[in-house]
Amino acid sequence: MTHPILTRLVAQLTRLPGIGPKMAERIAFHLLRALDGEVEQLLQAIRDARVRLHYCQTCFNFTEAEECRICRDLQRKPELLCVVEYPQGVSVLERTQAFQGRYHVLHGALSPMDGVGPDQIKTKELLNRLQQGQIQEVILATDADVPGETTATYLAQLIKPLGVKVTRLGSGLPMGGNLEYADDVTLTRHYCPVKYR
Amino acid sequence: MTHPILTRLVAQLTRLPGIGPKMAERIAFHLLRALDGEVEQLLQAIRDARVRLHYCQTCFNFTEAEECRICRDLQRKPELLCVVEYPQGVSVLERTQAFQGRYHVLHGALSPMDGVGPDQIKTKELLNRLQQGQIQEVILATDADVPGETTATYLAQLIKPLGVKVTRLGSGLPMGGNLEYADDVTLTRHYCPVKYR
């Protein structure tokens, strides 16, 4: 008996990542009850982001200019490149302020089951950057799950012949973690660390 | 180092109920990467719902007409009224197909700490409906939490003098629930059921 207009809104909201039907309904009712200005600000923020942000021509992070601020930053080490799956990875690593190099955003990870092969992510663009010869070390900061590991292994095979050093983000116990509660896969890897040489 | 346009979008998304900063970032990047048509469908669904849906003049559920379908439905028992906090309550109860009466949506529950008193919810409108004399039983289907219980107790006090029967949704073990795992408050109430007489 829900109104079709409401059903359609809930269906649209359910397409967003991490939003189930219950939560979509809650958001839909919130949007209906909210003040005009509040909803307009949200819609405007979405439109602005869609119109003004696009991929950086170098690293494929989102930017308003042709090249993003990190790629243009001359303080950054040009010989160091960190490869991440998604722009979120850049945000997370930038928050640490520990990394001084530049980034390359793949926009995905290899997952043949989902039809994602090397051509569906920014592999070619990564190799083009490496062939320019300035980059001496690539840190593969893909996730520690199956697609992330597959992508790292695949990219390592492609990059090594170019004479570029390839490393992976450290894997092991998270800081503050207890040996007692660590899973077997993490412990096994920690004991025999994987090196791409 | 996140782009200000992106920061603004994430901030706007965080204002939606149940969306934290991590999830807002995930949704923001999804909206950026999605196809034009997909995002336009979402924005259109939000605009449509805002423009075309408004409160039913009788029960205050959302509707496109002056009165909602349930209020206009002559098959519904006119003597039975179910009071809920939010329109979601109507959806949930309608899904059961067990209730044959009509509804009244309060659009909130009493919570003096949050500045919600009887004037902030549709109390006056409920009493107006009851004074028309057709309704013989009111089922208070507010939540079983502190604001919901407070609202039920308050409304029961107002309604009883009108000579209308007041009941509350049953409280006790949910179907399939285990006595062993039930909390003390539920058990105490179940043992001495609360009746508004």
PDB file of C-alpha atoms in Angstrom, chain B residues 7-182:
ATOM      1  CA  THR B   7      33.940  17.318   1.204  1.00  0.00           C
ATOM      2  CA  ARG B   8      30.712  19.289   0.840  1.00  0.00           C
ATOM      3  CA  LEU B   9      28.921  16.351  -0.814  1.00  0.00           C
ATOM      4  CA  VAL B  10      30.105  13.997   1.945  1.00  0.00           C
ATOM      5  CA  ALA B  11      28.934  16.495   4.593  1.00  0.00           C
ATOM      6  CA  GLN B  12      25.500  16.726   2.957  1.00  0.00           C
ATOM      7  CA  LEU B  13      25.178  12.940   2.754  1.00  0.00           C
ATOM      8  CA  THR B  14      26.186  12.594   6.430  1.00  0.00           C
ATOM      9  CA  ARG B  15      23.046  14.575   7.349  1.00  0.00           C
ATOM     10  CA  LEU B  16      20.878  11.699   6.119  1.00  0.00           C
ATOM     11  CA  PRO B  17      19.733   9.337   8.908  1.00  0.00           C
ATOM     12  CA  GLY B  18      22.009   6.371   9.562  1.00  0.00           C
ATOM     13  CA  ILE B  19      24.787   7.562   7.232  1.00  0.00           C
ATOM     14  CA  GLY B  20      28.207   7.999   8.868  1.00  0.00           C
ATOM     15  CA  PRO B  21      31.256   9.687   7.307  1.00  0.00           C
ATOM     16  CA  LYS B  22      32.719   6.439   5.861  1.00  0.00           C
ATOM     17  CA  MET B  23      29.463   5.465   4.211  1.00  0.00           C
ATOM     18  CA  ALA B  24      28.864   9.016   2.992  1.00  0.00           C
ATOM     19  CA  GLU B  25      32.275   8.938   1.283  1.00  0.00           C
ATOM     20  CA  ARG B  26      31.431   5.600  -0.313  1.00  0.00           C
ATOM     21  CA  ILE B  27      28.097   6.930  -1.597  1.00  0.00           C
ATOM     22  CA  ALA B  28      29.740  10.160  -2.808  1.00  0.00           C
ATOM     23  CA  PHE B  29      32.271   8.256  -4.915  1.00  0.00           C
ATOM     24  CA  HIS B  30      29.497   6.010  -6.204  1.00  0.00           C
ATOM     25  CA  LEU B  31      27.516   9.105  -7.271  1.00  0.00           C
ATOM     26  CA  LEU B  32      30.599  10.503  -8.989  1.00  0.00           C
ATOM     27  CA  ARG B  33      31.283   7.318 -10.905  1.00  0.00           C
ATOM     28  CA  ALA B  34      27.667   6.463 -11.752  1.00  0.00           C
ATOM     29  CA  LEU B  35      26.198   7.054 -15.210  1.00  0.00           C
ATOM     30  CA  ASP B  36      24.369  10.338 -15.865  1.00  0.00           C
ATOM     31  CA  GLY B  37      21.043   8.542 -16.294  1.00  0.00           C
ATOM     32  CA  GLU B  38      21.349   6.687 -13.013  1.00  0.00           C
ATOM     33  CA  VAL B  39      22.010   9.829 -10.959  1.00  0.00           C
ATOM     34  CA  GLU B  40      19.295  11.747 -12.840  1.00  0.00           C
ATOM     35  CA  GLN B  41      16.775   9.013 -11.977  1.00  0.00           C
ATOM     36  CA  LEU B  42      17.675   9.334  -8.286  1.00  0.00           C
ATOM     37  CA  LEU B  43      17.429  13.145  -8.299  1.00  0.00           C
ATOM     38  CA  GLN B  44      14.154  12.990 -10.222  1.00  0.00           C
ATOM     39  CA  ALA B  45      12.721  10.469  -7.742  1.00  0.00           C
ATOM     40  CA  ILE B  46      13.628  12.803  -4.852  1.00  0.00           C
ATOM     41  CA  ARG B  47      12.142  15.853  -6.613  1.00  0.00           C
ATOM     42  CA  ASP B  48       8.972  13.970  -7.616  1.00  0.00           C
ATOM     43  CA  ALA B  49       8.397  12.704  -4.095  1.00  0.00           C
ATOM     44  CA  ARG B  50       8.951  16.199  -2.636  1.00  0.00           C
ATOM     45  CA  VAL B  51       6.661  17.922  -5.128  1.00  0.00           C
ATOM     46  CA  ARG B  52       3.855  15.390  -5.423  1.00  0.00           C
ATOM     47  CA  LEU B  53       3.568  13.847  -1.972  1.00  0.00           C
ATOM     48  CA  HIS B  54       2.167  15.685   1.039  1.00  0.00           C
ATOM     49  CA  TYR B  55       0.309  14.857   4.249  1.00  0.00           C
ATOM     50  CA  CYS B  56      -3.151  13.263   4.002  1.00  0.00           C
ATOM     51  CA  GLN B  57      -5.533  15.799   5.562  1.00  0.00           C
ATOM     52  CA  THR B  58      -7.072  13.080   7.745  1.00  0.00           C
ATOM     53  CA  CYS B  59      -4.341  10.667   8.873  1.00  0.00           C
ATOM     54  CA  PHE B  60      -1.135  12.602   7.996  1.00  0.00           C
ATOM     55  CA  ASN B  61       0.433   9.746   6.090  1.00  0.00           C
ATOM     56  CA  PHE B  62       2.042  10.787   2.780  1.00  0.00           C
ATOM     57  CA  THR B  63      -0.288  10.865  -0.221  1.00  0.00           C
ATOM     58  CA  GLU B  64      -0.667  12.485  -3.622  1.00  0.00           C
ATOM     59  CA  ALA B  65      -4.408  13.236  -3.218  1.00  0.00           C
ATOM     60  CA  GLU B  66      -6.063  15.262  -0.464  1.00  0.00           C
ATOM     61  CA  GLU B  67      -6.895  12.065   1.396  1.00  0.00           C
ATOM     62  CA  CYS B  68      -4.783   8.910   1.246  1.00  0.00           C
ATOM     63  CA  ARG B  69      -6.006   5.627  -0.217  1.00  0.00           C
ATOM     64  CA  ILE B  70      -6.502   4.052   3.198  1.00  0.00           C
ATOM     65  CA  CYS B  71      -8.655   6.930   4.474  1.00  0.00           C
ATOM     66  CA  ARG B  72     -10.776   6.815   1.289  1.00  0.00           C
ATOM     67  CA  ASP B  73     -11.106   3.001   1.368  1.00  0.00           C
ATOM     68  CA  LEU B  74     -14.731   2.238   2.325  1.00  0.00           C
ATOM     69  CA  GLN B  75     -13.835  -1.411   3.057  1.00  0.00           C
ATOM     70  CA  ARG B  76     -11.866  -0.232   6.100  1.00  0.00           C
ATOM     71  CA  LYS B  77     -13.524  -0.406   9.509  1.00  0.00           C
ATOM     72  CA  PRO B  78     -14.345   3.201  10.447  1.00  0.00           C
ATOM     73  CA  GLU B  79     -14.508   2.378  14.180  1.00  0.00           C
ATOM     74  CA  LEU B  80     -10.886   1.185  14.435  1.00  0.00           C
ATOM     75  CA  LEU B  81      -7.895   3.566  14.522  1.00  0.00           C
ATOM     76  CA  CYS B  82      -4.237   2.690  14.820  1.00  0.00           C
ATOM     77  CA  VAL B  83      -1.878   5.448  16.000  1.00  0.00           C
ATOM     78  CA  VAL B  84       1.733   5.239  14.798  1.00  0.00           C
ATOM     79  CA  GLU B  85       4.747   7.520  15.245  1.00  0.00           C
ATOM     80  CA  TYR B  86       5.873   7.627  11.603  1.00  0.00           C
ATOM     81  CA  PRO B  87       4.595   6.684   8.124  1.00  0.00           C
ATOM     82  CA  GLN B  88       6.983   3.691   8.249  1.00  0.00           C
ATOM     83  CA  GLY B  89       4.650   2.270  10.914  1.00  0.00           C
ATOM     84  CA  VAL B  90       1.786   2.297   8.403  1.00  0.00           C
ATOM     85  CA  SER B  91       3.935   0.470   5.805  1.00  0.00           C
ATOM     86  CA  VAL B  92       4.970  -2.188   8.317  1.00  0.00           C
ATOM     87  CA  LEU B  93       1.419  -2.816   9.591  1.00  0.00           C
ATOM     88  CA  GLU B  94      -0.072  -2.775   6.088  1.00  0.00           C
ATOM     89  CA  ARG B  95       2.432  -5.413   5.043  1.00  0.00           C
ATOM     90  CA  THR B  96       0.886  -7.809   7.599  1.00  0.00           C
ATOM     91  CA  GLN B  97      -2.594  -7.307   6.057  1.00  0.00           C
ATOM     92  CA  ALA B  98      -3.905  -8.058   9.559  1.00  0.00           C
ATOM     93  CA  PHE B  99      -5.271  -4.621  10.423  1.00  0.00           C
ATOM     94  CA  GLN B 100      -8.588  -3.565   8.888  1.00  0.00           C
ATOM     95  CA  GLY B 101      -8.982  -0.097  10.414  1.00  0.00           C
ATOM     96  CA  ARG B 102      -7.496   3.271   9.553  1.00  0.00           C
ATOM     97  CA  TYR B 103      -4.362   5.061  10.786  1.00  0.00           C
ATOM     98  CA  HIS B 104      -3.209   8.260  12.430  1.00  0.00           C
ATOM     99  CA  VAL B 105       0.423   9.298  11.976  1.00  0.00           C
ATOM    100  CA  LEU B 106       1.765  11.432  14.836  1.00  0.00           C
ATOM    101  CA  HIS B 107       5.035  12.355  13.075  1.00  0.00           C
ATOM    102  CA  GLY B 108       7.040  11.893  16.244  1.00  0.00           C
ATOM    103  CA  ALA B 109       6.890  10.751  19.847  1.00  0.00           C
ATOM    104  CA  LEU B 110       6.930  12.797  23.038  1.00  0.00           C
ATOM    105  CA  SER B 111      10.487  13.508  24.135  1.00  0.00           C
ATOM    106  CA  PRO B 112      10.752  16.620  26.326  1.00  0.00           C
ATOM    107  CA  MET B 113      14.573  16.345  26.299  1.00  0.00           C
ATOM    108  CA  ASP B 114      14.503  16.908  22.524  1.00  0.00           C
ATOM    109  CA  GLY B 115      11.869  19.636  22.772  1.00  0.00           C
ATOM    110  CA  VAL B 116       9.085  17.426  21.414  1.00  0.00           C
ATOM    111  CA  GLY B 117       5.868  18.054  23.350  1.00  0.00           C
ATOM    112  CA  PRO B 118       2.214  17.328  22.428  1.00  0.00           C
ATOM    113  CA  ASP B 119       2.142  20.407  20.163  1.00  0.00           C
ATOM    114  CA  GLN B 120       5.021  19.142  18.043  1.00  0.00           C
ATOM    115  CA  ILE B 121       3.177  15.953  17.073  1.00  0.00           C
ATOM    116  CA  LYS B 122      -0.325  15.484  15.606  1.00  0.00           C
ATOM    117  CA  THR B 123      -2.074  15.173  19.016  1.00  0.00           C
ATOM    118  CA  LYS B 124      -4.711  17.870  18.464  1.00  0.00           C
ATOM    119  CA  GLU B 125      -5.578  16.392  15.079  1.00  0.00           C
ATOM    120  CA  LEU B 126      -6.010  12.950  16.687  1.00  0.00           C
ATOM    121  CA  LEU B 127      -8.388  14.329  19.326  1.00  0.00           C
ATOM    122  CA  ASN B 128     -10.359  16.157  16.611  1.00  0.00           C
ATOM    123  CA  ARG B 129     -10.853  12.869  14.768  1.00  0.00           C
ATOM    124  CA  LEU B 130     -11.959  11.099  17.945  1.00  0.00           C
ATOM    125  CA  GLN B 131     -14.427  13.862  18.816  1.00  0.00           C
ATOM    126  CA  GLN B 132     -16.308  13.150  15.581  1.00  0.00           C
ATOM    127  CA  GLY B 133     -17.572  10.041  17.422  1.00  0.00           C
ATOM    128  CA  GLN B 134     -17.132   7.366  14.758  1.00  0.00           C
ATOM    129  CA  ILE B 135     -13.989   5.795  16.215  1.00  0.00           C
ATOM    130  CA  GLN B 136     -14.619   3.293  19.017  1.00  0.00           C
ATOM    131  CA  GLU B 137     -11.180   1.794  19.518  1.00  0.00           C
ATOM    132  CA  VAL B 138      -7.702   3.289  19.333  1.00  0.00           C
ATOM    133  CA  ILE B 139      -4.673   0.995  19.143  1.00  0.00           C
ATOM    134  CA  LEU B 140      -1.546   2.842  20.256  1.00  0.00           C
ATOM    135  CA  ALA B 141       1.161   1.350  18.050  1.00  0.00           C
ATOM    136  CA  THR B 142       3.955   3.656  19.169  1.00  0.00           C
ATOM    137  CA  ASP B 143       7.410   2.129  19.699  1.00  0.00           C
ATOM    138  CA  ALA B 144       8.238   0.127  22.831  1.00  0.00           C
ATOM    139  CA  ASP B 145      10.993   2.577  23.816  1.00  0.00           C
ATOM    140  CA  VAL B 146      10.866   5.502  26.264  1.00  0.00           C
ATOM    141  CA  PRO B 147       9.408   8.161  23.897  1.00  0.00           C
ATOM    142  CA  GLY B 148       6.932   5.609  22.467  1.00  0.00           C
ATOM    143  CA  GLU B 149       5.757   4.460  25.897  1.00  0.00           C
ATOM    144  CA  THR B 150       5.519   8.053  27.146  1.00  0.00           C
ATOM    145  CA  THR B 151       3.414   8.985  24.132  1.00  0.00           C
ATOM    146  CA  ALA B 152       1.119   5.973  24.601  1.00  0.00           C
ATOM    147  CA  THR B 153       0.586   6.730  28.297  1.00  0.00           C
ATOM    148  CA  TYR B 154      -0.064  10.417  27.580  1.00  0.00           C
ATOM    149  CA  LEU B 155      -2.500   9.736  24.732  1.00  0.00           C
ATOM    150  CA  ALA B 156      -4.329   7.056  26.731  1.00  0.00           C
ATOM    151  CA  GLN B 157      -4.999   9.656  29.460  1.00  0.00           C
ATOM    152  CA  LEU B 158      -6.427  12.047  26.869  1.00  0.00           C
ATOM    153  CA  ILE B 159      -8.496   9.479  25.001  1.00  0.00           C
ATOM    154  CA  LYS B 160     -10.113   7.537  27.855  1.00  0.00           C
ATOM    155  CA  PRO B 161     -12.364  10.446  28.974  1.00  0.00           C
ATOM    156  CA  LEU B 162     -13.830  10.495  25.440  1.00  0.00           C
ATOM    157  CA  GLY B 163     -15.310   7.028  26.053  1.00  0.00           C
ATOM    158  CA  VAL B 164     -13.094   5.426  23.403  1.00  0.00           C
ATOM    159  CA  LYS B 165     -11.463   2.048  24.091  1.00  0.00           C
ATOM    160  CA  VAL B 166      -7.661   2.345  24.156  1.00  0.00           C
ATOM    161  CA  THR B 167      -5.323  -0.598  23.599  1.00  0.00           C
ATOM    162  CA  ARG B 168      -1.602  -0.956  23.032  1.00  0.00           C
ATOM    163  CA  LEU B 169       0.222  -3.259  20.596  1.00  0.00           C
ATOM    164  CA  GLY B 170       0.985  -6.536  22.415  1.00  0.00           C
ATOM    165  CA  SER B 171       4.359  -6.629  24.129  1.00  0.00           C
ATOM    166  CA  GLY B 172       6.222  -9.820  24.951  1.00  0.00           C
ATOM    167  CA  LEU B 173       8.415 -12.404  23.267  1.00  0.00           C
ATOM    168  CA  PRO B 174       8.715 -11.975  19.501  1.00  0.00           C
ATOM    169  CA  MET B 175       7.579 -15.083  17.568  1.00  0.00           C
ATOM    170  CA  GLY B 176      10.418 -17.601  17.485  1.00  0.00           C
ATOM    171  CA  GLY B 177      12.006 -15.913  20.496  1.00  0.00           C
ATOM    172  CA  ASN B 178      13.570 -17.911  23.313  1.00  0.00           C
ATOM    173  CA  LEU B 179      12.514 -17.374  26.920  1.00  0.00           C
ATOM    174  CA  GLU B 180      16.142 -17.963  27.896  1.00  0.00           C
ATOM    175  CA  TYR B 181      17.328 -14.929  25.919  1.00  0.00           C
ATOM    176  CA  ALA B 182      14.458 -12.557  26.728  1.00  0.00           C
TER     177      ALA B 182
END
